[in-house]
Tab-separated table of C-alpha atoms in Angstrom:
chain	number	residue	atom	x	y	z
A	1	MET	CA	29.587	49.396	-39.541
A	2	ALA	CA	25.869	49.687	-38.917
A	3	ILE	CA	25.720	53.260	-40.171
A	4	MET	CA	27.681	52.312	-43.281
A	5	LEU	CA	25.355	49.373	-43.974
A	6	ALA	CA	22.293	51.595	-43.499
A	7	MET	CA	23.772	54.071	-45.991
A	8	THR	CA	24.502	51.497	-48.727
A	9	SER	CA	22.606	51.659	-51.977
A	10	ASN	CA	20.646	48.589	-53.068
A	11	ASP	CA	23.545	47.708	-55.384
A	12	GLU	CA	26.157	48.025	-52.637
A	13	GLU	CA	24.234	46.242	-49.895
A	14	ALA	CA	24.888	42.620	-50.895
A	15	GLY	CA	28.630	43.169	-51.235
A	16	PHE	CA	28.865	44.975	-47.922
A	17	LYS	CA	26.843	42.253	-46.156
A	18	ALA	CA	29.134	39.563	-47.659
A	19	LYS	CA	32.238	41.466	-46.488
A	20	ILE	CA	30.802	41.680	-42.928
A	21	ALA	CA	29.978	37.962	-42.935
A	22	ALA	CA	33.444	37.011	-44.235
A	23	GLU	CA	35.449	39.219	-41.890
A	24	THR	CA	33.426	39.183	-38.613
A	25	ASN	CA	31.148	37.047	-36.509
A	26	TYR	CA	28.467	39.767	-36.479
A	27	LYS	CA	24.839	38.922	-37.205
A	28	LEU	CA	22.809	41.425	-39.146
A	29	SER	CA	19.433	42.469	-40.518
A	30	VAL	CA	18.476	45.152	-42.950
A	31	MET	CA	15.029	46.572	-43.530
A	32	TRP	CA	13.176	49.573	-44.917
A	33	VAL	CA	10.582	51.680	-43.061
A	34	SER	CA	8.550	54.383	-44.698
A	35	GLY	CA	5.482	56.408	-43.903
A	36	ARG	CA	4.331	59.232	-41.718
A	37	LYS	CA	6.316	59.947	-38.536
A	38	THR	CA	3.332	59.210	-36.221
A	39	GLU	CA	2.764	55.805	-37.746
A	40	ILE	CA	6.457	54.863	-37.739
A	41	ASN	CA	6.698	55.824	-34.042
A	42	LYS	CA	4.006	53.252	-33.361
A	43	THR	CA	5.293	50.377	-35.518
A	44	PHE	CA	9.089	50.758	-35.438
A	45	PRO	CA	9.828	48.695	-32.283
A	46	ARG	CA	7.755	45.769	-33.552
A	47	ALA	CA	9.263	46.050	-37.057
A	48	ILE	CA	12.880	45.903	-35.886
A	49	LEU	CA	12.109	43.100	-33.480
A	50	ASN	CA	10.474	41.033	-36.183
A	51	ALA	CA	13.391	41.623	-38.611
A	52	ALA	CA	16.018	40.777	-36.003
A	53	LEU	CA	14.270	37.631	-34.850
A	54	ARG	CA	13.414	36.488	-38.395
A	55	ASN	CA	17.154	36.829	-39.386
A	56	GLN	CA	18.415	35.493	-36.038
A	57	THR	CA	20.355	38.669	-35.421
A	58	VAL	CA	19.446	38.584	-31.687
A	59	GLU	CA	18.193	35.718	-29.564
A	60	ASN	CA	14.518	35.496	-28.702
A	61	SER	CA	15.137	36.153	-25.044
A	62	PRO	CA	13.801	38.928	-22.762
A	63	GLY	CA	17.236	40.574	-22.315
A	64	ALA	CA	18.158	40.560	-26.028
A	65	THR	CA	14.744	41.843	-27.196
A	66	HIS	CA	14.748	44.482	-24.479
A	67	ALA	CA	18.195	45.696	-25.603
A	68	LEU	CA	17.204	45.709	-29.237
A	69	ILE	CA	14.065	47.784	-28.612
A	70	HIS	CA	16.002	50.319	-26.551
A	71	ALA	CA	18.746	50.622	-29.206
A	72	GLY	CA	16.028	50.994	-31.867
A	73	LEU	CA	14.233	53.707	-29.977
A	74	GLU	CA	17.496	55.562	-29.443
A	75	ALA	CA	18.207	55.413	-33.193
A	76	LEU	CA	14.679	56.545	-34.038
A	77	ASN	CA	14.902	59.435	-31.585
A	78	GLY	CA	18.118	60.610	-33.253
A	79	LEU	CA	16.535	60.301	-36.697
A	80	VAL	CA	13.108	61.799	-36.257
A	81	PRO	CA	12.979	65.589	-35.932
A	82	SER	CA	11.546	66.814	-32.654
A	83	VAL	CA	9.493	69.483	-34.339
A	84	PRO	CA	5.753	69.567	-34.433
A	85	GLY	CA	4.140	68.158	-37.516
A	86	ASP	CA	3.963	64.869	-39.260
A	87	SER	CA	6.811	64.498	-41.712
A	88	SER	CA	7.193	61.662	-44.210
A	89	LEU	CA	10.056	59.265	-43.701
A	90	LYS	CA	11.833	56.720	-45.902
A	91	VAL	CA	14.481	54.969	-43.788
A	92	LYS	CA	16.851	52.073	-44.222
A	93	VAL	CA	17.557	50.348	-40.909
A	94	ALA	CA	20.567	48.142	-40.194
A	95	ILE	CA	20.771	45.957	-37.081
A	96	ILE	CA	24.132	44.429	-36.168
A	97	ALA	CA	24.847	42.289	-33.120
A	98	ASP	CA	27.499	40.133	-31.564
A	99	SER	CA	27.383	38.315	-28.275
A	100	HIS	CA	27.781	41.501	-26.258
A	101	TRP	CA	26.236	44.442	-28.145
A	102	VAL	CA	23.353	45.289	-30.451
A	103	VAL	CA	23.512	48.360	-32.728
A	104	VAL	CA	20.619	49.850	-34.692
A	105	ALA	CA	21.399	52.461	-37.336
A	106	ALA	CA	18.724	54.238	-39.360
A	107	TYR	CA	19.459	56.408	-42.384
A	108	GLY	CA	17.064	58.043	-44.734
A	109	GLU	CA	15.066	61.046	-45.745
A	110	SER	CA	12.437	63.101	-43.959
A	111	ALA	CA	10.366	65.944	-45.260
A	112	PHE	CA	7.171	67.899	-44.563
A	113	LEU	CA	7.186	68.817	-48.280
A	114	PRO	CA	9.488	67.724	-51.127
A	115	GLU	CA	11.238	71.086	-50.939
A	116	THR	CA	12.160	70.535	-47.283
A	117	ASN	CA	13.722	67.103	-47.739
A	118	HIS	CA	16.560	66.262	-45.339
A	119	GLU	CA	18.870	63.251	-45.047
A	120	ARG	CA	19.103	62.038	-41.464
A	121	VAL	CA	20.878	59.378	-39.461
A	122	GLY	CA	20.160	57.879	-36.054
A	123	LEU	CA	22.153	55.398	-34.001
A	124	GLY	CA	21.404	53.359	-30.947
A	125	VAL	CA	23.717	51.000	-29.053
A	126	MET	CA	22.817	48.706	-26.174
A	127	HIS	CA	24.656	46.074	-24.176
A	128	LEU	CA	23.066	42.600	-24.435
């Protein structure tokens, strides 16, 4: 579900979020991250934590925030190419949690140049 939410267009997002809310007890957050890879590596953990706490997707407790950050870093590591250089990224991030798990999915584009653009996805899951 998190990957599908991260892959929704802006037009599809509201309907998909409403469907999740109507059919599950999951809590969720959606956000965008864009910029150079080196800057995103520095700001990503704080950005997902702020989004999840602001939307009450996870509790503000040491265990929940620790799990969220680990799931987020796992998603980011799956998304960001491990090649030298500083690519540009434009990524939609979906965070979904219930009382036992938190999932972070990141989907977007990365490129060194417009001609080298790639769509990528990363996923991280952590027990709360």
